[in-house]
Short mmCIF file of C-alpha atoms in Angstrom, two decimals:
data_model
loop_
_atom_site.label_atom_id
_atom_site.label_comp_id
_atom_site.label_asym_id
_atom_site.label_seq_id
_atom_site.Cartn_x
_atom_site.Cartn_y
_atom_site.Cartn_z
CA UNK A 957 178.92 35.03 130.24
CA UNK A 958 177.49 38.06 128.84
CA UNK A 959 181.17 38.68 127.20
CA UNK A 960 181.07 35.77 125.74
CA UNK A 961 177.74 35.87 124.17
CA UNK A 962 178.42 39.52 122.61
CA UNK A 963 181.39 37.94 121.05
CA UNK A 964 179.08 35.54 119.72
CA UNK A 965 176.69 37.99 118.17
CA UNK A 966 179.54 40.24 116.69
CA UNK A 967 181.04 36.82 115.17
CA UNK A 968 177.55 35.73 113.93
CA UNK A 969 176.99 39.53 112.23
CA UNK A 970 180.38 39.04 110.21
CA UNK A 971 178.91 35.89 108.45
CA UNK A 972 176.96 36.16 105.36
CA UNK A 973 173.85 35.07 105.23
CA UNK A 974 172.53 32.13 103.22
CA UNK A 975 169.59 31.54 101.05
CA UNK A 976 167.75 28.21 102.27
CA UNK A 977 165.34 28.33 99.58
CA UNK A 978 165.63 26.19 96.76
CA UNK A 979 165.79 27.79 93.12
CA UNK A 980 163.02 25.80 90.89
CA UNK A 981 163.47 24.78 87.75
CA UNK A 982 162.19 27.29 84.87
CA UNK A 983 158.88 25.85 83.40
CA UNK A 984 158.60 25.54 79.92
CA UNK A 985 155.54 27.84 79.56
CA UNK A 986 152.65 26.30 77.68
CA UNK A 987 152.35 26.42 74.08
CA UNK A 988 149.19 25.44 72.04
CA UNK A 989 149.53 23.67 68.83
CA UNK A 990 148.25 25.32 65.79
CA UNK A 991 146.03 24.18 63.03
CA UNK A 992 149.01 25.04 60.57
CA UNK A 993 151.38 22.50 62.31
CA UNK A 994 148.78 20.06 62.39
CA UNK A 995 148.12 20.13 59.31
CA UNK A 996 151.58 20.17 58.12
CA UNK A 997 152.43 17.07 59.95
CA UNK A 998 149.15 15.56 58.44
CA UNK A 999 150.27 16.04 55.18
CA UNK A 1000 153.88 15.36 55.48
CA UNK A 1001 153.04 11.87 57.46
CA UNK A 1002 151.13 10.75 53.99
CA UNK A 1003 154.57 9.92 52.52
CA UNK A 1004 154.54 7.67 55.34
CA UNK A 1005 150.94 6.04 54.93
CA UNK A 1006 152.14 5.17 51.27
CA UNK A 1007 155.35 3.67 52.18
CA UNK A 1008 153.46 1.24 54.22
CA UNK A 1009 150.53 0.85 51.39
CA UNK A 1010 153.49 0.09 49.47
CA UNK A 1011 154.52 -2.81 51.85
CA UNK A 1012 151.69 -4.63 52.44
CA UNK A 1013 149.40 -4.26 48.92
CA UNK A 1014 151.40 -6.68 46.98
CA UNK A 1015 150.34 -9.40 49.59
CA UNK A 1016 147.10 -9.16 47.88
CA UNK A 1017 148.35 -8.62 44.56
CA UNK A 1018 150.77 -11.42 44.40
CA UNK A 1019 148.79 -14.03 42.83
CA UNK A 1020 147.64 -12.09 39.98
CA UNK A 1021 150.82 -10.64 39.31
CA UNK A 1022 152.11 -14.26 38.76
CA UNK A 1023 149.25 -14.55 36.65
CA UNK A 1024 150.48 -11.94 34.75
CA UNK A 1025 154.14 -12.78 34.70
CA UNK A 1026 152.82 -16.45 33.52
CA UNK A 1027 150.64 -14.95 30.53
CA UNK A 1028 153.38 -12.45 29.19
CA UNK A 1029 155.83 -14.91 29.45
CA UNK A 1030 153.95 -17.63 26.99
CA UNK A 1031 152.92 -14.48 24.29
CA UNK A 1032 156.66 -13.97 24.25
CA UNK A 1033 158.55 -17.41 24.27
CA UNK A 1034 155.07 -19.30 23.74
CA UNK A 1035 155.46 -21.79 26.37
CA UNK A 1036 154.39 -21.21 30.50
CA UNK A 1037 157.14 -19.90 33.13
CA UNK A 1038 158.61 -22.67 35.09
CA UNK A 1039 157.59 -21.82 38.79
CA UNK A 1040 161.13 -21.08 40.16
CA UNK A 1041 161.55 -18.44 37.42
CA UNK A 1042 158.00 -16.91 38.41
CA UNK A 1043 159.16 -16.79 41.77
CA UNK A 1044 162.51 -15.23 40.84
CA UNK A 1045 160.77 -12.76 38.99
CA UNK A 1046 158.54 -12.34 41.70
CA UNK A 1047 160.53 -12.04 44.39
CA UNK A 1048 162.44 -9.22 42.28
CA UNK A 1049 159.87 -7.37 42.00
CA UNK A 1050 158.84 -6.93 45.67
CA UNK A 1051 162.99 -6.85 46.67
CA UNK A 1052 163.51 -3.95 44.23
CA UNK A 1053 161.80 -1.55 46.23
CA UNK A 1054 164.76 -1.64 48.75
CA UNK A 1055 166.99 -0.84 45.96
CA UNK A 1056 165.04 2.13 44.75
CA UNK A 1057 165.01 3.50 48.62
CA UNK A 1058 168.80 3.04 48.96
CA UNK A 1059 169.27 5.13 45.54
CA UNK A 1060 166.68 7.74 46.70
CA UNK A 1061 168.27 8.23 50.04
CA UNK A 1062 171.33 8.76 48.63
CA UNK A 1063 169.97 11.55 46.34
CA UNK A 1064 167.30 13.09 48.99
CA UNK A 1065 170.27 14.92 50.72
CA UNK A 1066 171.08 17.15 47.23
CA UNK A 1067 167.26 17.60 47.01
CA UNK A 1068 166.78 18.92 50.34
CA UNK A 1069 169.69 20.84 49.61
CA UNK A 1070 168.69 22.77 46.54
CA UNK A 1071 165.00 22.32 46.64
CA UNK A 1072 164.01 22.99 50.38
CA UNK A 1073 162.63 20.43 53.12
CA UNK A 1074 158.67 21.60 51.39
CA UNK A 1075 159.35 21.26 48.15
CA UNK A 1076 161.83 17.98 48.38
CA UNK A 1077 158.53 16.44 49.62
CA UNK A 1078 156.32 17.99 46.56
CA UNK A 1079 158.79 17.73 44.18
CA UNK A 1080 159.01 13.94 45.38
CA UNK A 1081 155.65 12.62 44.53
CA UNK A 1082 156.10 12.81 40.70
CA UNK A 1083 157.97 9.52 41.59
CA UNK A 1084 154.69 8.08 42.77
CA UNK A 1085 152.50 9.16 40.26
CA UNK A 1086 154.85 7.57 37.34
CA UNK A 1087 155.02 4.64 39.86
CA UNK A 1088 151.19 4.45 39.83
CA UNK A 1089 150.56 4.66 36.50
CA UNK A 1090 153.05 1.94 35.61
CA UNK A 1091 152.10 -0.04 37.99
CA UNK A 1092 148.46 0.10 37.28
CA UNK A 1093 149.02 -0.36 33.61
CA UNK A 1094 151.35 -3.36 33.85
CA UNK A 1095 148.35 -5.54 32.66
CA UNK A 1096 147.07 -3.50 29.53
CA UNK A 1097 150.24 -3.73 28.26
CA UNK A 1098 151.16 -6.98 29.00
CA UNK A 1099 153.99 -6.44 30.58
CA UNK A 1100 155.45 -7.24 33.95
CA UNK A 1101 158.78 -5.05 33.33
CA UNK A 1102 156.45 -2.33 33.74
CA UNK A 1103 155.67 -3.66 37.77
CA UNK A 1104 159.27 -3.99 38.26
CA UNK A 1105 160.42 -0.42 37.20
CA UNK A 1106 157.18 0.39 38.97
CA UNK A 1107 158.18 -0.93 42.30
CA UNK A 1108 161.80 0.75 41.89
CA UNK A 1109 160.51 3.98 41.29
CA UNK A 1110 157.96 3.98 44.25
CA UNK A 1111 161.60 2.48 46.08
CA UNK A 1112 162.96 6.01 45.20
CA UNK A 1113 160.13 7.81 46.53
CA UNK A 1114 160.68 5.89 50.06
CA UNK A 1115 163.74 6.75 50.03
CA UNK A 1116 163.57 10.28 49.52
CA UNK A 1117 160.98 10.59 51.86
CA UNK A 1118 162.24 9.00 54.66
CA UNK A 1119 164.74 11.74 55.13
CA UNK A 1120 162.75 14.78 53.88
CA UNK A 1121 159.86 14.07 56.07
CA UNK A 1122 161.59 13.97 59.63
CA UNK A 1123 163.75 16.23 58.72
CA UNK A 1124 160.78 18.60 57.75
CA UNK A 1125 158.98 17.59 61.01
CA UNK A 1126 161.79 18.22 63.32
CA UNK A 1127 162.16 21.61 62.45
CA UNK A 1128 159.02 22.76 62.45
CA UNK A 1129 157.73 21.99 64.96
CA UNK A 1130 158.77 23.05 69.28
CA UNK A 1131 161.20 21.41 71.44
CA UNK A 1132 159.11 20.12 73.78
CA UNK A 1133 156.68 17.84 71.52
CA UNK A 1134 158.89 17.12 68.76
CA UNK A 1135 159.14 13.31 69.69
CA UNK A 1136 155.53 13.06 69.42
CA UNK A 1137 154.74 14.71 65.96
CA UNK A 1138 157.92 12.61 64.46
CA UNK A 1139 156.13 9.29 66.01
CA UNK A 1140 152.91 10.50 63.63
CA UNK A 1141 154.93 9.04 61.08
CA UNK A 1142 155.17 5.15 62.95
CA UNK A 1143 151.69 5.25 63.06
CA UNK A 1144 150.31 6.36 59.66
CA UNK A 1145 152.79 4.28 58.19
CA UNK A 1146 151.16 1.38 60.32
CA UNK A 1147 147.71 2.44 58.80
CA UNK A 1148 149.22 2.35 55.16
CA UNK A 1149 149.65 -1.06 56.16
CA UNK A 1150 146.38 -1.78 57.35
CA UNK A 1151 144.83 0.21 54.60
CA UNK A 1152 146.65 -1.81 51.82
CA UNK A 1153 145.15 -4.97 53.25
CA UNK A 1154 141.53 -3.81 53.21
CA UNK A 1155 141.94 -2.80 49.72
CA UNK A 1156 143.42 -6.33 48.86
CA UNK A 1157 139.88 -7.87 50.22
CA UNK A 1158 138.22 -9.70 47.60
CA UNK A 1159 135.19 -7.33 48.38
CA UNK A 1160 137.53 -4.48 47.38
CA UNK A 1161 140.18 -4.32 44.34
CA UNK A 1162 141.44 -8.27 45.79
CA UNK A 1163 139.71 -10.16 42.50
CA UNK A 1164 141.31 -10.14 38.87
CA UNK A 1165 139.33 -7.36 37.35
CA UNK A 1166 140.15 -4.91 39.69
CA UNK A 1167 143.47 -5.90 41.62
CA UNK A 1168 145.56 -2.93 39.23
CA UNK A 1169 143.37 -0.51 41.12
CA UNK A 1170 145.48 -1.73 44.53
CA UNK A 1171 148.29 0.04 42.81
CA UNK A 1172 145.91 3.14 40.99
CA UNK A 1173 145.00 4.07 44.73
CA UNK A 1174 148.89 5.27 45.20
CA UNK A 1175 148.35 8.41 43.66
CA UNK A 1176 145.60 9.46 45.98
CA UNK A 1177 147.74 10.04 49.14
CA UNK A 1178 150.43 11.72 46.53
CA UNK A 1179 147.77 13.98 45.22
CA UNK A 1180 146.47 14.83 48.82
CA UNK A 1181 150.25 15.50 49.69
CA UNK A 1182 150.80 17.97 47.02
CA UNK A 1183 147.95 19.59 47.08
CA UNK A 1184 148.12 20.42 50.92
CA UNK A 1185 151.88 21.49 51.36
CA UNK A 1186 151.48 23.76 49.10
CA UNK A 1187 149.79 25.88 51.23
CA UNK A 1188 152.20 25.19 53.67
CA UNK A 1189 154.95 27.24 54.69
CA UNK A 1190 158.66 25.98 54.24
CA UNK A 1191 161.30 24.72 56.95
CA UNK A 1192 162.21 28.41 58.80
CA UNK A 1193 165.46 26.63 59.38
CA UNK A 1194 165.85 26.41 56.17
CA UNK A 1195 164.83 29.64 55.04
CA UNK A 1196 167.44 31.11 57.46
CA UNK A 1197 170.02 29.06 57.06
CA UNK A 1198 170.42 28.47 53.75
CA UNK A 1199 168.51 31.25 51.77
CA UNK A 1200 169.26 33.89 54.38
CA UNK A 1201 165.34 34.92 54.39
CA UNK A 1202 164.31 36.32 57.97
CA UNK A 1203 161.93 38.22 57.00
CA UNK A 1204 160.21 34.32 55.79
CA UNK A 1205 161.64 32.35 58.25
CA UNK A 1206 159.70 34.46 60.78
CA UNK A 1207 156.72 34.28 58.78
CA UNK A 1208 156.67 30.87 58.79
CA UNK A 1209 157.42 30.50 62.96
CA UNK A 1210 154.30 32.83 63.50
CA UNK A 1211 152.13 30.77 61.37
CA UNK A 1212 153.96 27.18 62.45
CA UNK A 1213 153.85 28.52 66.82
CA UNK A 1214 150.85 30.36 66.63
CA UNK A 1215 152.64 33.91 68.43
CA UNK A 1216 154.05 36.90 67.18
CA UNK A 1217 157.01 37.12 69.07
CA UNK A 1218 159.53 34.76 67.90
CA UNK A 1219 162.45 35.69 68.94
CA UNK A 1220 163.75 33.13 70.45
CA UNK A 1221 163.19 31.01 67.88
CA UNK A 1222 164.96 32.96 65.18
CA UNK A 1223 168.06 33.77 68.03
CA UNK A 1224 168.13 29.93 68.25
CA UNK A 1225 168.45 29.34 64.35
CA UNK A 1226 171.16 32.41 64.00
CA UNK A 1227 173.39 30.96 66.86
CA UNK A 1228 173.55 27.62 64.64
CA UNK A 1229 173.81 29.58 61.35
CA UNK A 1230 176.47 31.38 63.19
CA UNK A 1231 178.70 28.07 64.61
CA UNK A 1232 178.44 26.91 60.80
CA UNK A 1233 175.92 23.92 62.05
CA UNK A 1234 175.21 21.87 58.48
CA UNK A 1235 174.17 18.58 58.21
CA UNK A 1236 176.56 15.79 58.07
CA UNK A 1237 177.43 13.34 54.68
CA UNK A 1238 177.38 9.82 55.80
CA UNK A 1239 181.56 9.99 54.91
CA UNK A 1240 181.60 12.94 57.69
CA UNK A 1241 179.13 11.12 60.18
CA UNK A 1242 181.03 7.41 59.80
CA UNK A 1243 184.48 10.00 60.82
CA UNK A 1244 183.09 11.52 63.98
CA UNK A 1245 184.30 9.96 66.81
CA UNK A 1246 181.98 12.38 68.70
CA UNK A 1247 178.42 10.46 67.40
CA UNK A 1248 180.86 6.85 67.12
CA UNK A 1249 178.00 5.48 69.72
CA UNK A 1250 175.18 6.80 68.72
CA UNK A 1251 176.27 5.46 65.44
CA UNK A 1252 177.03 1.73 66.60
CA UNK A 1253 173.64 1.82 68.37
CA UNK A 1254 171.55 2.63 65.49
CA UNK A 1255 172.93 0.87 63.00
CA UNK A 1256 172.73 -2.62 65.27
CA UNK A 1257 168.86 -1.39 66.00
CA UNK A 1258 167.87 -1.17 62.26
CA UNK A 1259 170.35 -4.25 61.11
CA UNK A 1260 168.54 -6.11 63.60
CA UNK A 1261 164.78 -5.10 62.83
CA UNK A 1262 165.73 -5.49 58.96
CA UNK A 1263 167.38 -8.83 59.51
CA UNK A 1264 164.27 -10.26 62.08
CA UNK A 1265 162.13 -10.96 58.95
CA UNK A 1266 159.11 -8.60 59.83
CA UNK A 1267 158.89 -7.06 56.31
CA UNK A 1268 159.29 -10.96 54.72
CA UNK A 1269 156.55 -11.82 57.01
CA UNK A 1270 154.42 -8.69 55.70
CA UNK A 1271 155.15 -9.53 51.99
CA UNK A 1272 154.89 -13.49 52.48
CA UNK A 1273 151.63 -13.91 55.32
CA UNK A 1274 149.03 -15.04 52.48
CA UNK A 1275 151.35 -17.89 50.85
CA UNK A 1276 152.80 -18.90 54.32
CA UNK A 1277 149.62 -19.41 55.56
CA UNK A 1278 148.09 -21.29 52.60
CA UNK A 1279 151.12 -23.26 52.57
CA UNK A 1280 150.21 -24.15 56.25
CA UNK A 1281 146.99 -25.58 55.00
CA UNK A 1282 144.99 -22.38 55.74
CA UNK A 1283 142.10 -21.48 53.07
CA UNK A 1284 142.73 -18.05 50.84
CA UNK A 1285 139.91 -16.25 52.37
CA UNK A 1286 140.13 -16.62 56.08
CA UNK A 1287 144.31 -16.00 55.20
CA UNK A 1288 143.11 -12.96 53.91
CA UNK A 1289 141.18 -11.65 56.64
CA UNK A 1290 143.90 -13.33 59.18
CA UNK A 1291 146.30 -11.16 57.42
CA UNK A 1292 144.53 -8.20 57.97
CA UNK A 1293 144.57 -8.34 62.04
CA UNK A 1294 148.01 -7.87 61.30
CA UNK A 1295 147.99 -4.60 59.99
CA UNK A 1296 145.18 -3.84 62.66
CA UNK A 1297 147.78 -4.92 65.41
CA UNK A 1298 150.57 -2.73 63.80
CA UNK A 1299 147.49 0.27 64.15
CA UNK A 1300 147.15 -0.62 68.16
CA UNK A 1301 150.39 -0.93 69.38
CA UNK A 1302 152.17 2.03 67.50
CA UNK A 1303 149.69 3.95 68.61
CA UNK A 1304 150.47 2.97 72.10
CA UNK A 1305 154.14 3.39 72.13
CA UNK A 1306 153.89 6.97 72.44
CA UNK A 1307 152.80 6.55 76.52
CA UNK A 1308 155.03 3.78 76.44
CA UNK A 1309 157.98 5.59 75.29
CA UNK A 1310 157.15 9.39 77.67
CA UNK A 1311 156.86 6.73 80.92
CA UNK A 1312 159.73 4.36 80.38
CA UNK A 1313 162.35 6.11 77.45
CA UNK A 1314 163.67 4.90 74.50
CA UNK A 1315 165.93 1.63 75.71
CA UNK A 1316 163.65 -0.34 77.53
CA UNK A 1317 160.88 -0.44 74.71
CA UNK A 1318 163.34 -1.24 72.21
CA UNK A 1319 164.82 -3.98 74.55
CA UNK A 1320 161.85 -5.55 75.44
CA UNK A 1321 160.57 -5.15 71.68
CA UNK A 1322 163.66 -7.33 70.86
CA UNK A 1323 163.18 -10.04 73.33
CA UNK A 1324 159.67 -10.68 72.82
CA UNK A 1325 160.23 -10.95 68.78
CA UNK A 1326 163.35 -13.30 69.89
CA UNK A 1327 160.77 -15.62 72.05
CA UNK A 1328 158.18 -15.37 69.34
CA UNK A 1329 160.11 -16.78 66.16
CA UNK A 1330 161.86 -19.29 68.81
CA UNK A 1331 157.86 -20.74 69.47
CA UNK A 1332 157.04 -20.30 65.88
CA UNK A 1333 160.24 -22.24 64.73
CA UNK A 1334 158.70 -25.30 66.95
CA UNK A 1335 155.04 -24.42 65.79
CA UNK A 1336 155.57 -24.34 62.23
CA UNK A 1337 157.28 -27.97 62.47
CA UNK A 1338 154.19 -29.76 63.88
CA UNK A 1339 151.64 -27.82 61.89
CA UNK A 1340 150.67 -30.07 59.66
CA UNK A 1341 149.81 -32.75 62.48
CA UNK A 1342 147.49 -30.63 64.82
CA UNK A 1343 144.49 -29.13 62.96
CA UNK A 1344 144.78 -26.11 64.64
CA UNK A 1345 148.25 -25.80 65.34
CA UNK A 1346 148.77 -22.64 61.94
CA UNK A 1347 145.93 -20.67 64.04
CA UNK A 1348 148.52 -20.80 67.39
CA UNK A 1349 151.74 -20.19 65.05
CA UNK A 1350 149.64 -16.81 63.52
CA UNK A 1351 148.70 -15.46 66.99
CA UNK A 1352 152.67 -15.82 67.40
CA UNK A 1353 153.16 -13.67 64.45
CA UNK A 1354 150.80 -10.80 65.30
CA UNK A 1355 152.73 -11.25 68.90
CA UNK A 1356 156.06 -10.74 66.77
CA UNK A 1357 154.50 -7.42 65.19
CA UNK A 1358 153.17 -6.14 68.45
CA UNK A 1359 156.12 -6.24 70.25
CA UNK A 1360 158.29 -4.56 66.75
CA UNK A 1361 155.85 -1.64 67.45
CA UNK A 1362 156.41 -0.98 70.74
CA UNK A 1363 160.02 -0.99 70.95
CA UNK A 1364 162.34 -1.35 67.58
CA UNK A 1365 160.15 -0.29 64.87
CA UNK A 1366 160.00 3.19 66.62
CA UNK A 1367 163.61 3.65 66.17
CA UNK A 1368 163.71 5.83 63.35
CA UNK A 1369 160.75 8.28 64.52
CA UNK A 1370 162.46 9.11 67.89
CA UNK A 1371 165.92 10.05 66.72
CA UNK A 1372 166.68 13.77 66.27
CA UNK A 1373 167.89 15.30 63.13
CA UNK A 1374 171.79 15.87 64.07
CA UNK A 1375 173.52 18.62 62.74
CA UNK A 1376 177.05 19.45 63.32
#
């Protein structure tokens, strides 16, 4: 017995011994957020406020416009627009916008390229100030060409902007709360929205004297932009990788981070400068089989957010609900719960988004809208025989825009800036 166990013990000393302790996972050490990135992301995020100004002021502006359109039409041709061409021209002059934004995301790449992330979104608001001024001045000269190339211009400046911004965003700013400062942009672009339809109040710029000051206020946020990213520092990405300044791209992490050492940061910037990271043309992106998915999946979310009819319900509330039998004032100040909705729920979708990810908000987002317009299709048929029944189809519609803010409409502020 005693053999046995000594044979036991010299087996058991032969045997390595084993670490039963678990290794823990490295903490990401706290980092505070400085006054510098605030404020850049403040500033920035105004391109976004005025992009959703942009949407929702010519609600308020639409009947005077036609006025317009009516009045320069008879000076010229001496007799009244018929009301389909009023609409035409009309309706071209809100669409246009998109146009403008296709054309200025097209060119926003060569800017960023040449100009910087910083200066792309300086540089950019010289397209909103001409856009103001025409705008604004469409009525002392008699002209509603001048809204038109207006509205295409302040198109180009969206368009710019949408990729200059989150671009700028993303690389400023650390790892672990870069999905929250990008989703700054959701919601002051849902308070551009709001904002426009407070100034479109008859007790504001809403009445005929004073509804070309709806489109004057654009070059406030443009002039607040400017004049606050210029103190600003630019992109230290962009610094390092394309102008091959250190000694500034580390300026700019100390002031961006709040630390000295920065290290890491800059390491993490020369290993992509080293593996030739640049970002990708849309030719090179549609050609990567690697992104093929990620590429399906966010084209179908956008397609299907653009194609829903949110932004025709934003440009169209006032007339649908006059149509529906509705008087112009309270449609006025229905119309502005929607923007006020927009406000709410965007700013909720950030706790929604950290608890339960990206799919399930977007999913859910979709099927609500889906049951929404399917109640509002049978609403909007008996409205006209149940007094109240265009108060139930509205509370559908702000339903519609709450659940667009929660899920789908955060699409573009929670995808990452790929490189390759």
């Amino acid at each position: 017995m005693s053999e046995l166990e000594n044979n036991n013990q010299r087996d058991g000393d032969n045997v390595p011994e084993t670490d039963n302790t678990k290794e823990e996972p490295t903490k990401v050490p706290h980092q505070r957020i400085t006054l510098c990135l605030l404020s850049a992301v403040f500033f920035t995020c105004n391109s976004s406020f005025l992009y959703g100004y942009n949407l929702s002021v010519v609600n308020a502006a639409a009947p005077h416009a036609k006025s317009l359109i009516n009045n320069t039409w008879i000076e010229r041709y001496g007799t009244p627009v018929t009301p389909e061409t009023a609409t035409l021209l009309w309706s071209v002059t809100i669409s246009i916008m998109s146009i403008g934004g296709l054309l200025g995301s097209i060119l926003a790449k060569f800017l960023l390229k040449v100009l910087g992330r910083r200066s792309t979104l300086i540089t950019n608001n010289i397209f909103s100030l001409v856009a103001a001024v025409l705008l604004s001045s469409g009525e002392k000269a008699h002209s509603f060409v001048m809204l038109i190339i207006g509205r295409f211009i302040i198109g180009l400046y969206a368009g710019i902007s949408l990729s200059s911004r989150f671009i700028y965003m993303a690389e400023i700013s650390p790892k672990h709360i870069r999905g929250s400062i990008t989703l700054a942009s959701s919601i002051m672009s849902s308070l551009g929205v709001f904002a426009g339809q407070i100034m479109g109040l008859k007790e504001v710029f809403g009445q005929e004297s004073r509804w070309i000051f709806l489109f004057a206020v654009i070059a406030i946020p443009a002039l607040v932009q400017i004049g606050g990213l210029f103190f600003m520092p630019e992109s230290p990405r962009y610094l390092l990788i394309e102008k091959n300044d250190e000694a500034g791209a580390e300026k700019a992490f100390r002031r961006f981070l709040g630390k000295e050492d920065v290290t890491a940061e800059l390491e993490e910037v020369q290993v992509e400068r080293h593996n030739n990271l640049q970002v990708l043309s849309v030719l090179q992106v549609l050609r990567d089989r690697t992104v093929r998915w990620q590429l399906i999946t966010g084209i179908i979310i956008v397609a299907c957010l653009e194609l829903s009819g949110v932004l025709a319900v934003l440009f169209y509330t006032n007339i649908i609900l006059t149509d529906a039998g509705v008087s112009g004032s309270t449609a006025t100040y229905m119309t502005l719960s929607i923007g006020a909705t927009q406000v709410i729920f965007s700013s909720c979708s950030n706790v929604l988004i950290e608890r339960a990810g990206r799919r399930v908000p977007i999913i859910v987002g979709f099927a609500g809208m889906a049951v929404c317009y399917g109640l509002l299709t049978v609403f909007l048929s008996i409205e006209r025989t149940v007094s109240w029944m265009p108060f139930l189809s509205f509370a559908f519609i702000l339903a519609v825009f709450a659940f667009a803010a929660v899920g789908p409409d955060m699409k573009s502020s929670t995808c990452p800036h790929v490189n390759h």
